[in-house]
Amino acid sequence: MGILDNKKIIIMGVANKSSLAFGCMQAILNQGGQVILTYQNDRMKRSLDRFVDESVLKVECDVSTPENIQIAFKKIVDKVGKVDGIVHAIAYAEKSDLANKLTDSTLESFTTAQNISVYSFIATAKYGYDIMNNGGSIVTLSYMGSERAIPNYNIMGVAKAGLESSVRYLARDLAENNIRVNAISAGAIKTLAVTGVKNHNGLIQMSDERTVDGVGVTIEEVGNTAAFLLSPIASGVVGDIIYVDKGTHLI
């Protein structure tokens, strides 16, 4: 018996075996859930096929165009029926914006980061609540750069602040549909996304040194928290940002 038995969960953003979304996928499967994955394009589909079983439903969804989310969700419902949860693990910023000063970013790069990192989450909720069973749950992934000035995080920190604010407003709005919305603020882990940040090795080392035991958090630990938030036993957790960084944010 698992806490997600008979639950169908969409995961948006599995990139490779080191991604936080993959940790979420493993935890959901371990707890008895069924996963449905979305991917950006054919290249990402080929990558997924190398390490995700062919029995797992995979649906194309490039979130840079919000209407694609609606189309993808309709395909999912047609295949498996209504779902019980969604994990949104998507963010993007131009690499130059993760190396220079915030004042070096352009309106175009700012808009891109906000569109993919923040509005895609709003659109996920907009089109997602209609395909969810009663008591559903939506979880997104953040980082403490949303409230602290983390070196080189820059425009992504601004986007994560917007993402976390969106969690609170969406949690309020979707409550009438009996759908919970929460976020996980994960510690710095060496994922493909983090390697885009200038001096990411130093960032991860600094983060690990500030954990309570000097050992960094893992994608499995992040995934286990996501599984909890998606499950009925987390029914009292609404509109929260849950830190899963082994205490890094305390210091």
PDB file of C-alpha atoms in Angstrom:
ATOM      1  CA  MET A   1       0.000   0.000   0.000  1.00  0.00           C
ATOM      2  CA  GLY A   2       1.284   3.447  -0.923  1.00  0.00           C
ATOM      3  CA  ILE A   3       0.006   6.946  -0.227  1.00  0.00           C
ATOM      4  CA  LEU A   4      -0.615   7.435  -3.967  1.00  0.00           C
ATOM      5  CA  ASP A   5      -2.255   4.132  -4.806  1.00  0.00           C
ATOM      6  CA  ASN A   6      -4.588   4.497  -7.797  1.00  0.00           C
ATOM      7  CA  LYS A   7      -3.574   8.146  -8.253  1.00  0.00           C
ATOM      8  CA  LYS A   8      -2.653   9.498 -11.687  1.00  0.00           C
ATOM      9  CA  ILE A   9      -0.032  12.255 -11.662  1.00  0.00           C
ATOM     10  CA  ILE A  10       1.193  14.431 -14.537  1.00  0.00           C
ATOM     11  CA  ILE A  11       4.861  15.405 -14.277  1.00  0.00           C
ATOM     12  CA  MET A  12       6.041  18.303 -16.419  1.00  0.00           C
ATOM     13  CA  GLY A  13       9.784  18.732 -16.787  1.00  0.00           C
ATOM     14  CA  VAL A  14      11.589  15.391 -16.442  1.00  0.00           C
ATOM     15  CA  ALA A  15      14.852  16.037 -18.282  1.00  0.00           C
ATOM     16  CA  ASN A  16      17.237  13.297 -17.159  1.00  0.00           C
ATOM     17  CA  LYS A  17      17.972  10.998 -14.224  1.00  0.00           C
ATOM     18  CA  SER A  18      19.531  13.794 -12.180  1.00  0.00           C
ATOM     19  CA  SER A  19      16.570  16.176 -12.456  1.00  0.00           C
ATOM     20  CA  LEU A  20      14.322  17.005  -9.517  1.00  0.00           C
ATOM     21  CA  ALA A  21      11.349  15.953 -11.635  1.00  0.00           C
ATOM     22  CA  PHE A  22      12.868  12.486 -12.025  1.00  0.00           C
ATOM     23  CA  GLY A  23      13.182  12.263  -8.247  1.00  0.00           C
ATOM     24  CA  CYS A  24       9.494  13.151  -8.047  1.00  0.00           C
ATOM     25  CA  MET A  25       8.656  10.502 -10.630  1.00  0.00           C
ATOM     26  CA  GLN A  26      10.504   7.789  -8.710  1.00  0.00           C
ATOM     27  CA  ALA A  27       8.842   8.722  -5.433  1.00  0.00           C
ATOM     28  CA  ILE A  28       5.363   8.765  -6.996  1.00  0.00           C
ATOM     29  CA  LEU A  29       5.898   5.341  -8.534  1.00  0.00           C
ATOM     30  CA  ASN A  30       7.259   4.008  -5.241  1.00  0.00           C
ATOM     31  CA  GLN A  31       4.075   5.182  -3.536  1.00  0.00           C
ATOM     32  CA  GLY A  32       1.834   3.376  -5.995  1.00  0.00           C
ATOM     33  CA  GLY A  33       1.040   6.268  -8.334  1.00  0.00           C
ATOM     34  CA  GLN A  34       0.770   6.238 -12.112  1.00  0.00           C
ATOM     35  CA  VAL A  35       2.804   8.906 -13.913  1.00  0.00           C
ATOM     36  CA  ILE A  36       2.165  10.719 -17.168  1.00  0.00           C
ATOM     37  CA  LEU A  37       5.052  12.791 -18.522  1.00  0.00           C
ATOM     38  CA  THR A  38       5.051  15.868 -20.727  1.00  0.00           C
ATOM     39  CA  TYR A  39       8.050  16.839 -22.829  1.00  0.00           C
ATOM     40  CA  GLN A  40       9.031  19.947 -24.788  1.00  0.00           C
ATOM     41  CA  ASN A  41       9.995  18.570 -28.192  1.00  0.00           C
ATOM     42  CA  ASP A  42      11.127  15.510 -30.156  1.00  0.00           C
ATOM     43  CA  ARG A  43      14.686  15.778 -28.837  1.00  0.00           C
ATOM     44  CA  MET A  44      13.442  15.600 -25.244  1.00  0.00           C
ATOM     45  CA  LYS A  45      11.164  12.697 -26.182  1.00  0.00           C
ATOM     46  CA  ARG A  46      14.141  10.729 -27.516  1.00  0.00           C
ATOM     47  CA  SER A  47      16.002  11.450 -24.288  1.00  0.00           C
ATOM     48  CA  LEU A  48      13.056  10.316 -22.143  1.00  0.00           C
ATOM     49  CA  ASP A  49      12.698   7.107 -24.116  1.00  0.00           C
ATOM     50  CA  ARG A  50      16.234   6.121 -23.131  1.00  0.00           C
ATOM     51  CA  PHE A  51      15.502   5.933 -19.397  1.00  0.00           C
ATOM     52  CA  VAL A  52      11.709   5.894 -18.974  1.00  0.00           C
ATOM     53  CA  ASP A  53       9.736   2.726 -19.696  1.00  0.00           C
ATOM     54  CA  GLU A  54       7.763   2.801 -22.929  1.00  0.00           C
ATOM     55  CA  SER A  55       4.605   1.925 -20.977  1.00  0.00           C
ATOM     56  CA  VAL A  56       4.631   5.420 -19.439  1.00  0.00           C
ATOM     57  CA  LEU A  57       2.420   7.823 -21.383  1.00  0.00           C
ATOM     58  CA  LYS A  58       4.426  10.760 -22.758  1.00  0.00           C
ATOM     59  CA  VAL A  59       2.726  13.800 -24.290  1.00  0.00           C
ATOM     60  CA  GLU A  60       4.350  16.732 -26.082  1.00  0.00           C
ATOM     61  CA  CYS A  61       3.844  20.106 -24.414  1.00  0.00           C
ATOM     62  CA  ASP A  62       5.933  23.196 -25.181  1.00  0.00           C
ATOM     63  CA  VAL A  63       4.783  25.549 -22.423  1.00  0.00           C
ATOM     64  CA  SER A  64       6.158  28.663 -24.128  1.00  0.00           C
ATOM     65  CA  THR A  65       2.752  28.740 -25.830  1.00  0.00           C
ATOM     66  CA  PRO A  66       0.125  28.381 -23.065  1.00  0.00           C
ATOM     67  CA  GLU A  67      -2.495  26.885 -25.368  1.00  0.00           C
ATOM     68  CA  ASN A  68      -0.184  23.880 -25.829  1.00  0.00           C
ATOM     69  CA  ILE A  69      -0.842  23.012 -22.183  1.00  0.00           C
ATOM     70  CA  GLN A  70      -4.569  22.861 -22.823  1.00  0.00           C
ATOM     71  CA  ILE A  71      -4.016  20.662 -25.885  1.00  0.00           C
ATOM     72  CA  ALA A  72      -1.670  18.326 -23.979  1.00  0.00           C
ATOM     73  CA  PHE A  73      -4.044  17.979 -21.040  1.00  0.00           C
ATOM     74  CA  LYS A  74      -6.911  17.118 -23.362  1.00  0.00           C
ATOM     75  CA  LYS A  75      -4.805  14.351 -24.919  1.00  0.00           C
ATOM     76  CA  ILE A  76      -4.017  13.021 -21.454  1.00  0.00           C
ATOM     77  CA  VAL A  77      -7.658  12.963 -20.382  1.00  0.00           C
ATOM     78  CA  ASP A  78      -8.615  11.203 -23.611  1.00  0.00           C
ATOM     79  CA  LYS A  79      -6.022   8.509 -22.845  1.00  0.00           C
ATOM     80  CA  VAL A  80      -6.276   7.973 -19.069  1.00  0.00           C
ATOM     81  CA  GLY A  81      -9.238  10.015 -17.822  1.00  0.00           C
ATOM     82  CA  LYS A  82      -9.065  12.662 -15.121  1.00  0.00           C
ATOM     83  CA  VAL A  83      -5.900  12.934 -13.030  1.00  0.00           C
ATOM     84  CA  ASP A  84      -5.225  13.498  -9.343  1.00  0.00           C
ATOM     85  CA  GLY A  85      -2.158  15.716  -9.378  1.00  0.00           C
ATOM     86  CA  ILE A  86       0.341  17.728 -11.386  1.00  0.00           C
ATOM     87  CA  VAL A  87       4.029  18.373 -10.747  1.00  0.00           C
ATOM     88  CA  HIS A  88       5.260  21.524 -12.505  1.00  0.00           C
ATOM     89  CA  ALA A  89       9.064  21.353 -12.751  1.00  0.00           C
ATOM     90  CA  ILE A  90       9.742  23.845 -15.523  1.00  0.00           C
ATOM     91  CA  ALA A  91      11.898  26.973 -15.480  1.00  0.00           C
ATOM     92  CA  TYR A  92      14.125  28.805 -17.935  1.00  0.00           C
ATOM     93  CA  ALA A  93      16.393  31.837 -18.127  1.00  0.00           C
ATOM     94  CA  GLU A  94      18.973  32.885 -20.674  1.00  0.00           C
ATOM     95  CA  LYS A  95      22.423  31.649 -19.634  1.00  0.00           C
ATOM     96  CA  SER A  96      23.811  35.187 -19.794  1.00  0.00           C
ATOM     97  CA  ASP A  97      21.244  36.209 -17.176  1.00  0.00           C
ATOM     98  CA  LEU A  98      22.689  33.604 -14.815  1.00  0.00           C
ATOM     99  CA  ALA A  99      26.186  35.028 -14.999  1.00  0.00           C
ATOM    100  CA  ASN A 100      25.965  38.821 -15.023  1.00  0.00           C
ATOM    101  CA  LYS A 101      24.228  41.493 -12.975  1.00  0.00           C
ATOM    102  CA  LEU A 102      20.464  41.770 -12.860  1.00  0.00           C
ATOM    103  CA  THR A 103      20.792  45.167 -14.541  1.00  0.00           C
ATOM    104  CA  ASP A 104      22.353  43.455 -17.568  1.00  0.00           C
ATOM    105  CA  SER A 105      19.150  41.566 -18.363  1.00  0.00           C
ATOM    106  CA  THR A 106      16.929  42.784 -21.150  1.00  0.00           C
ATOM    107  CA  LEU A 107      13.173  43.130 -21.324  1.00  0.00           C
ATOM    108  CA  GLU A 108      13.121  40.275 -23.806  1.00  0.00           C
ATOM    109  CA  SER A 109      15.066  37.900 -21.547  1.00  0.00           C
ATOM    110  CA  PHE A 110      13.011  38.977 -18.523  1.00  0.00           C
ATOM    111  CA  THR A 111       9.785  38.275 -20.395  1.00  0.00           C
ATOM    112  CA  THR A 112      11.045  34.857 -21.500  1.00  0.00           C
ATOM    113  CA  ALA A 113      11.979  33.870 -17.946  1.00  0.00           C
ATOM    114  CA  GLN A 114       8.626  35.034 -16.589  1.00  0.00           C
ATOM    115  CA  ASN A 115       6.663  33.340 -19.352  1.00  0.00           C
ATOM    116  CA  ILE A 116       8.261  29.915 -19.017  1.00  0.00           C
ATOM    117  CA  SER A 117       9.033  29.919 -15.286  1.00  0.00           C
ATOM    118  CA  VAL A 118       5.915  31.643 -13.931  1.00  0.00           C
ATOM    119  CA  TYR A 119       3.077  31.957 -16.421  1.00  0.00           C
ATOM    120  CA  SER A 120       3.443  28.331 -17.483  1.00  0.00           C
ATOM    121  CA  PHE A 121       2.548  27.440 -13.885  1.00  0.00           C
ATOM    122  CA  ILE A 122      -0.483  29.727 -13.912  1.00  0.00           C
ATOM    123  CA  ALA A 123      -1.565  28.214 -17.229  1.00  0.00           C
ATOM    124  CA  THR A 124      -0.996  24.726 -15.816  1.00  0.00           C
ATOM    125  CA  ALA A 125      -3.436  25.529 -13.018  1.00  0.00           C
ATOM    126  CA  LYS A 126      -5.830  27.249 -15.438  1.00  0.00           C
ATOM    127  CA  TYR A 127      -6.135  24.212 -17.686  1.00  0.00           C
ATOM    128  CA  GLY A 128      -5.300  21.645 -15.034  1.00  0.00           C
ATOM    129  CA  TYR A 129      -8.060  22.060 -12.479  1.00  0.00           C
ATOM    130  CA  ASP A 130     -10.669  21.118 -15.055  1.00  0.00           C
ATOM    131  CA  ILE A 131      -9.046  17.710 -15.672  1.00  0.00           C
ATOM    132  CA  MET A 132      -8.491  16.852 -11.999  1.00  0.00           C
ATOM    133  CA  ASN A 133     -10.494  14.674  -9.678  1.00  0.00           C
ATOM    134  CA  ASN A 134     -11.937  16.091  -6.477  1.00  0.00           C
ATOM    135  CA  GLY A 135      -9.215  16.649  -3.906  1.00  0.00           C
ATOM    136  CA  GLY A 136      -6.439  17.105  -6.478  1.00  0.00           C
ATOM    137  CA  SER A 137      -3.045  18.678  -5.826  1.00  0.00           C
ATOM    138  CA  ILE A 138      -0.633  20.818  -7.838  1.00  0.00           C
ATOM    139  CA  VAL A 139       3.034  21.136  -6.835  1.00  0.00           C
ATOM    140  CA  THR A 140       5.753  23.317  -8.328  1.00  0.00           C
ATOM    141  CA  LEU A 141       9.486  23.607  -7.622  1.00  0.00           C
ATOM    142  CA  SER A 142      11.225  26.732  -6.365  1.00  0.00           C
ATOM    143  CA  TYR A 143      14.509  27.784  -4.742  1.00  0.00           C
ATOM    144  CA  MET A 144      15.444  30.212  -1.970  1.00  0.00           C
ATOM    145  CA  GLY A 145      16.862  32.606  -4.565  1.00  0.00           C
ATOM    146  CA  SER A 146      13.263  33.836  -4.564  1.00  0.00           C
ATOM    147  CA  GLU A 147      13.880  35.655  -1.274  1.00  0.00           C
ATOM    148  CA  ARG A 148      17.669  35.822  -0.949  1.00  0.00           C
ATOM    149  CA  ALA A 149      20.157  37.472  -3.318  1.00  0.00           C
ATOM    150  CA  ILE A 150      21.968  34.309  -4.416  1.00  0.00           C
ATOM    151  CA  PRO A 151      25.168  34.877  -6.464  1.00  0.00           C
ATOM    152  CA  ASN A 152      24.500  34.727 -10.228  1.00  0.00           C
ATOM    153  CA  TYR A 153      20.877  33.623  -9.812  1.00  0.00           C
ATOM    154  CA  ASN A 154      19.619  37.051 -10.854  1.00  0.00           C
ATOM    155  CA  ILE A 155      16.631  36.972 -13.219  1.00  0.00           C
ATOM    156  CA  MET A 156      15.693  33.458 -12.106  1.00  0.00           C
ATOM    157  CA  GLY A 157      15.455  34.639  -8.513  1.00  0.00           C
ATOM    158  CA  VAL A 158      12.976  37.297  -9.632  1.00  0.00           C
ATOM    159  CA  ALA A 159      11.029  34.638 -11.545  1.00  0.00           C
ATOM    160  CA  LYS A 160      10.961  32.278  -8.554  1.00  0.00           C
ATOM    161  CA  ALA A 161       9.588  35.101  -6.399  1.00  0.00           C
ATOM    162  CA  GLY A 162       6.769  35.457  -8.910  1.00  0.00           C
ATOM    163  CA  LEU A 163       6.263  31.703  -8.925  1.00  0.00           C
ATOM    164  CA  GLU A 164       5.913  31.554  -5.144  1.00  0.00           C
ATOM    165  CA  SER A 165       3.487  34.446  -5.144  1.00  0.00           C
ATOM    166  CA  SER A 166       1.475  32.615  -7.795  1.00  0.00           C
ATOM    167  CA  VAL A 167       1.283  29.589  -5.494  1.00  0.00           C
ATOM    168  CA  ARG A 168      -0.497  31.635  -2.843  1.00  0.00           C
ATOM    169  CA  TYR A 169      -3.009  33.244  -5.200  1.00  0.00           C
ATOM    170  CA  LEU A 170      -3.725  29.996  -7.036  1.00  0.00           C
ATOM    171  CA  ALA A 171      -4.183  28.163  -3.734  1.00  0.00           C
ATOM    172  CA  ARG A 172      -6.823  30.718  -2.812  1.00  0.00           C
ATOM    173  CA  ASP A 173      -8.556  30.600  -6.193  1.00  0.00           C
ATOM    174  CA  LEU A 174      -8.571  26.820  -6.656  1.00  0.00           C
ATOM    175  CA  ALA A 175      -9.795  26.096  -3.126  1.00  0.00           C
ATOM    176  CA  GLU A 176     -13.371  26.307  -4.390  1.00  0.00           C
ATOM    177  CA  ASN A 177     -12.532  23.348  -6.656  1.00  0.00           C
ATOM    178  CA  ASN A 178     -11.035  21.427  -3.713  1.00  0.00           C
ATOM    179  CA  ILE A 179      -7.584  21.545  -5.312  1.00  0.00           C
ATOM    180  CA  ARG A 180      -4.508  22.312  -3.247  1.00  0.00           C
ATOM    181  CA  VAL A 181      -1.507  24.256  -4.594  1.00  0.00           C
ATOM    182  CA  ASN A 182       1.939  24.201  -2.959  1.00  0.00           C
ATOM    183  CA  ALA A 183       5.624  24.590  -3.795  1.00  0.00           C
ATOM    184  CA  ILE A 184       8.834  22.887  -2.744  1.00  0.00           C
ATOM    185  CA  SER A 185      11.866  25.109  -2.244  1.00  0.00           C
ATOM    186  CA  ALA A 186      14.612  22.589  -2.959  1.00  0.00           C
ATOM    187  CA  GLY A 187      18.246  22.919  -1.980  1.00  0.00           C
ATOM    188  CA  ALA A 188      20.967  23.328  -4.586  1.00  0.00           C
ATOM    189  CA  ILE A 189      21.508  19.989  -6.325  1.00  0.00           C
ATOM    190  CA  LYS A 190      23.674  19.348  -9.366  1.00  0.00           C
ATOM    191  CA  THR A 191      20.976  19.165 -12.020  1.00  0.00           C
ATOM    192  CA  LEU A 192      21.049  20.287 -15.635  1.00  0.00           C
ATOM    193  CA  ALA A 193      19.246  23.479 -14.610  1.00  0.00           C
ATOM    194  CA  VAL A 194      21.784  24.357 -11.902  1.00  0.00           C
ATOM    195  CA  THR A 195      24.760  23.822 -14.218  1.00  0.00           C
ATOM    196  CA  GLY A 196      23.540  26.827 -16.202  1.00  0.00           C
ATOM    197  CA  VAL A 197      24.339  29.090 -13.252  1.00  0.00           C
ATOM    198  CA  LYS A 198      27.813  30.630 -13.295  1.00  0.00           C
ATOM    199  CA  ASN A 199      30.091  29.022 -10.665  1.00  0.00           C
ATOM    200  CA  HIS A 200      27.410  26.454  -9.864  1.00  0.00           C
ATOM    201  CA  ASN A 201      29.929  24.159  -8.166  1.00  0.00           C
ATOM    202  CA  GLY A 202      30.681  26.883  -5.649  1.00  0.00           C
ATOM    203  CA  LEU A 203      26.969  27.450  -5.108  1.00  0.00           C
ATOM    204  CA  ILE A 204      26.353  23.763  -4.425  1.00  0.00           C
ATOM    205  CA  GLN A 205      29.358  23.545  -2.081  1.00  0.00           C
ATOM    206  CA  MET A 206      28.164  26.608  -0.166  1.00  0.00           C
ATOM    207  CA  SER A 207      24.672  25.146   0.077  1.00  0.00           C
ATOM    208  CA  ASP A 208      25.916  21.753   1.268  1.00  0.00           C
ATOM    209  CA  GLU A 209      28.130  23.342   3.936  1.00  0.00           C
ATOM    210  CA  ARG A 210      25.089  25.071   5.376  1.00  0.00           C
ATOM    211  CA  THR A 211      22.983  21.940   5.777  1.00  0.00           C
ATOM    212  CA  VAL A 212      22.560  20.699   9.322  1.00  0.00           C
ATOM    213  CA  ASP A 213      24.861  17.728   8.706  1.00  0.00           C
ATOM    214  CA  GLY A 214      27.066  19.044   5.916  1.00  0.00           C
ATOM    215  CA  VAL A 215      25.521  16.680   3.364  1.00  0.00           C
ATOM    216  CA  GLY A 216      23.432  18.054   0.510  1.00  0.00           C
ATOM    217  CA  VAL A 217      19.809  17.190  -0.097  1.00  0.00           C
ATOM    218  CA  THR A 218      19.016  14.597  -2.777  1.00  0.00           C
ATOM    219  CA  ILE A 219      16.480  14.398  -5.578  1.00  0.00           C
ATOM    220  CA  GLU A 220      14.959  11.435  -3.728  1.00  0.00           C
ATOM    221  CA  GLU A 221      14.281  13.593  -0.671  1.00  0.00           C
ATOM    222  CA  VAL A 222      12.696  16.271  -2.822  1.00  0.00           C
ATOM    223  CA  GLY A 223      10.636  13.622  -4.599  1.00  0.00           C
ATOM    224  CA  ASN A 224       9.395  12.116  -1.335  1.00  0.00           C
ATOM    225  CA  THR A 225       8.091  15.515  -0.238  1.00  0.00           C
ATOM    226  CA  ALA A 226       6.345  15.969  -3.576  1.00  0.00           C
ATOM    227  CA  ALA A 227       4.673  12.577  -3.145  1.00  0.00           C
ATOM    228  CA  PHE A 228       3.463  13.644   0.301  1.00  0.00           C
ATOM    229  CA  LEU A 229       2.063  16.951  -0.985  1.00  0.00           C
ATOM    230  CA  LEU A 230       0.262  15.151  -3.801  1.00  0.00           C
ATOM    231  CA  SER A 231      -1.334  12.664  -1.435  1.00  0.00           C
ATOM    232  CA  PRO A 232      -4.551  12.942   0.599  1.00  0.00           C
ATOM    233  CA  ILE A 233      -2.575  12.883   3.861  1.00  0.00           C
ATOM    234  CA  ALA A 234      -1.342  16.411   3.045  1.00  0.00           C
ATOM    235  CA  SER A 235      -4.900  17.761   2.866  1.00  0.00           C
ATOM    236  CA  GLY A 236      -4.130  20.441   5.456  1.00  0.00           C
ATOM    237  CA  VAL A 237      -1.154  21.885   3.534  1.00  0.00           C
ATOM    238  CA  VAL A 238      -2.377  24.672   1.254  1.00  0.00           C
ATOM    239  CA  GLY A 239      -0.527  27.560  -0.383  1.00  0.00           C
ATOM    240  CA  ASP A 240       2.771  26.793   1.336  1.00  0.00           C
ATOM    241  CA  ILE A 241       6.421  26.887   0.309  1.00  0.00           C
ATOM    242  CA  ILE A 242       7.973  23.773   1.849  1.00  0.00           C
ATOM    243  CA  TYR A 243      11.761  23.897   2.248  1.00  0.00           C
ATOM    244  CA  VAL A 244      13.502  20.646   1.361  1.00  0.00           C
ATOM    245  CA  ASP A 245      17.142  21.694   1.694  1.00  0.00           C
ATOM    246  CA  LYS A 246      18.244  20.012   4.951  1.00  0.00           C
ATOM    247  CA  GLY A 247      18.297  23.345   6.741  1.00  0.00           C
ATOM    248  CA  THR A 248      20.364  25.403   4.306  1.00  0.00           C
ATOM    249  CA  HIS A 249      17.850  28.256   4.528  1.00  0.00           C
ATOM    250  CA  LEU A 250      18.232  28.451   8.321  1.00  0.00           C
ATOM    251  CA  ILE A 251      21.699  30.020   8.202  1.00  0.00           C
TER     252      ILE A 251
END
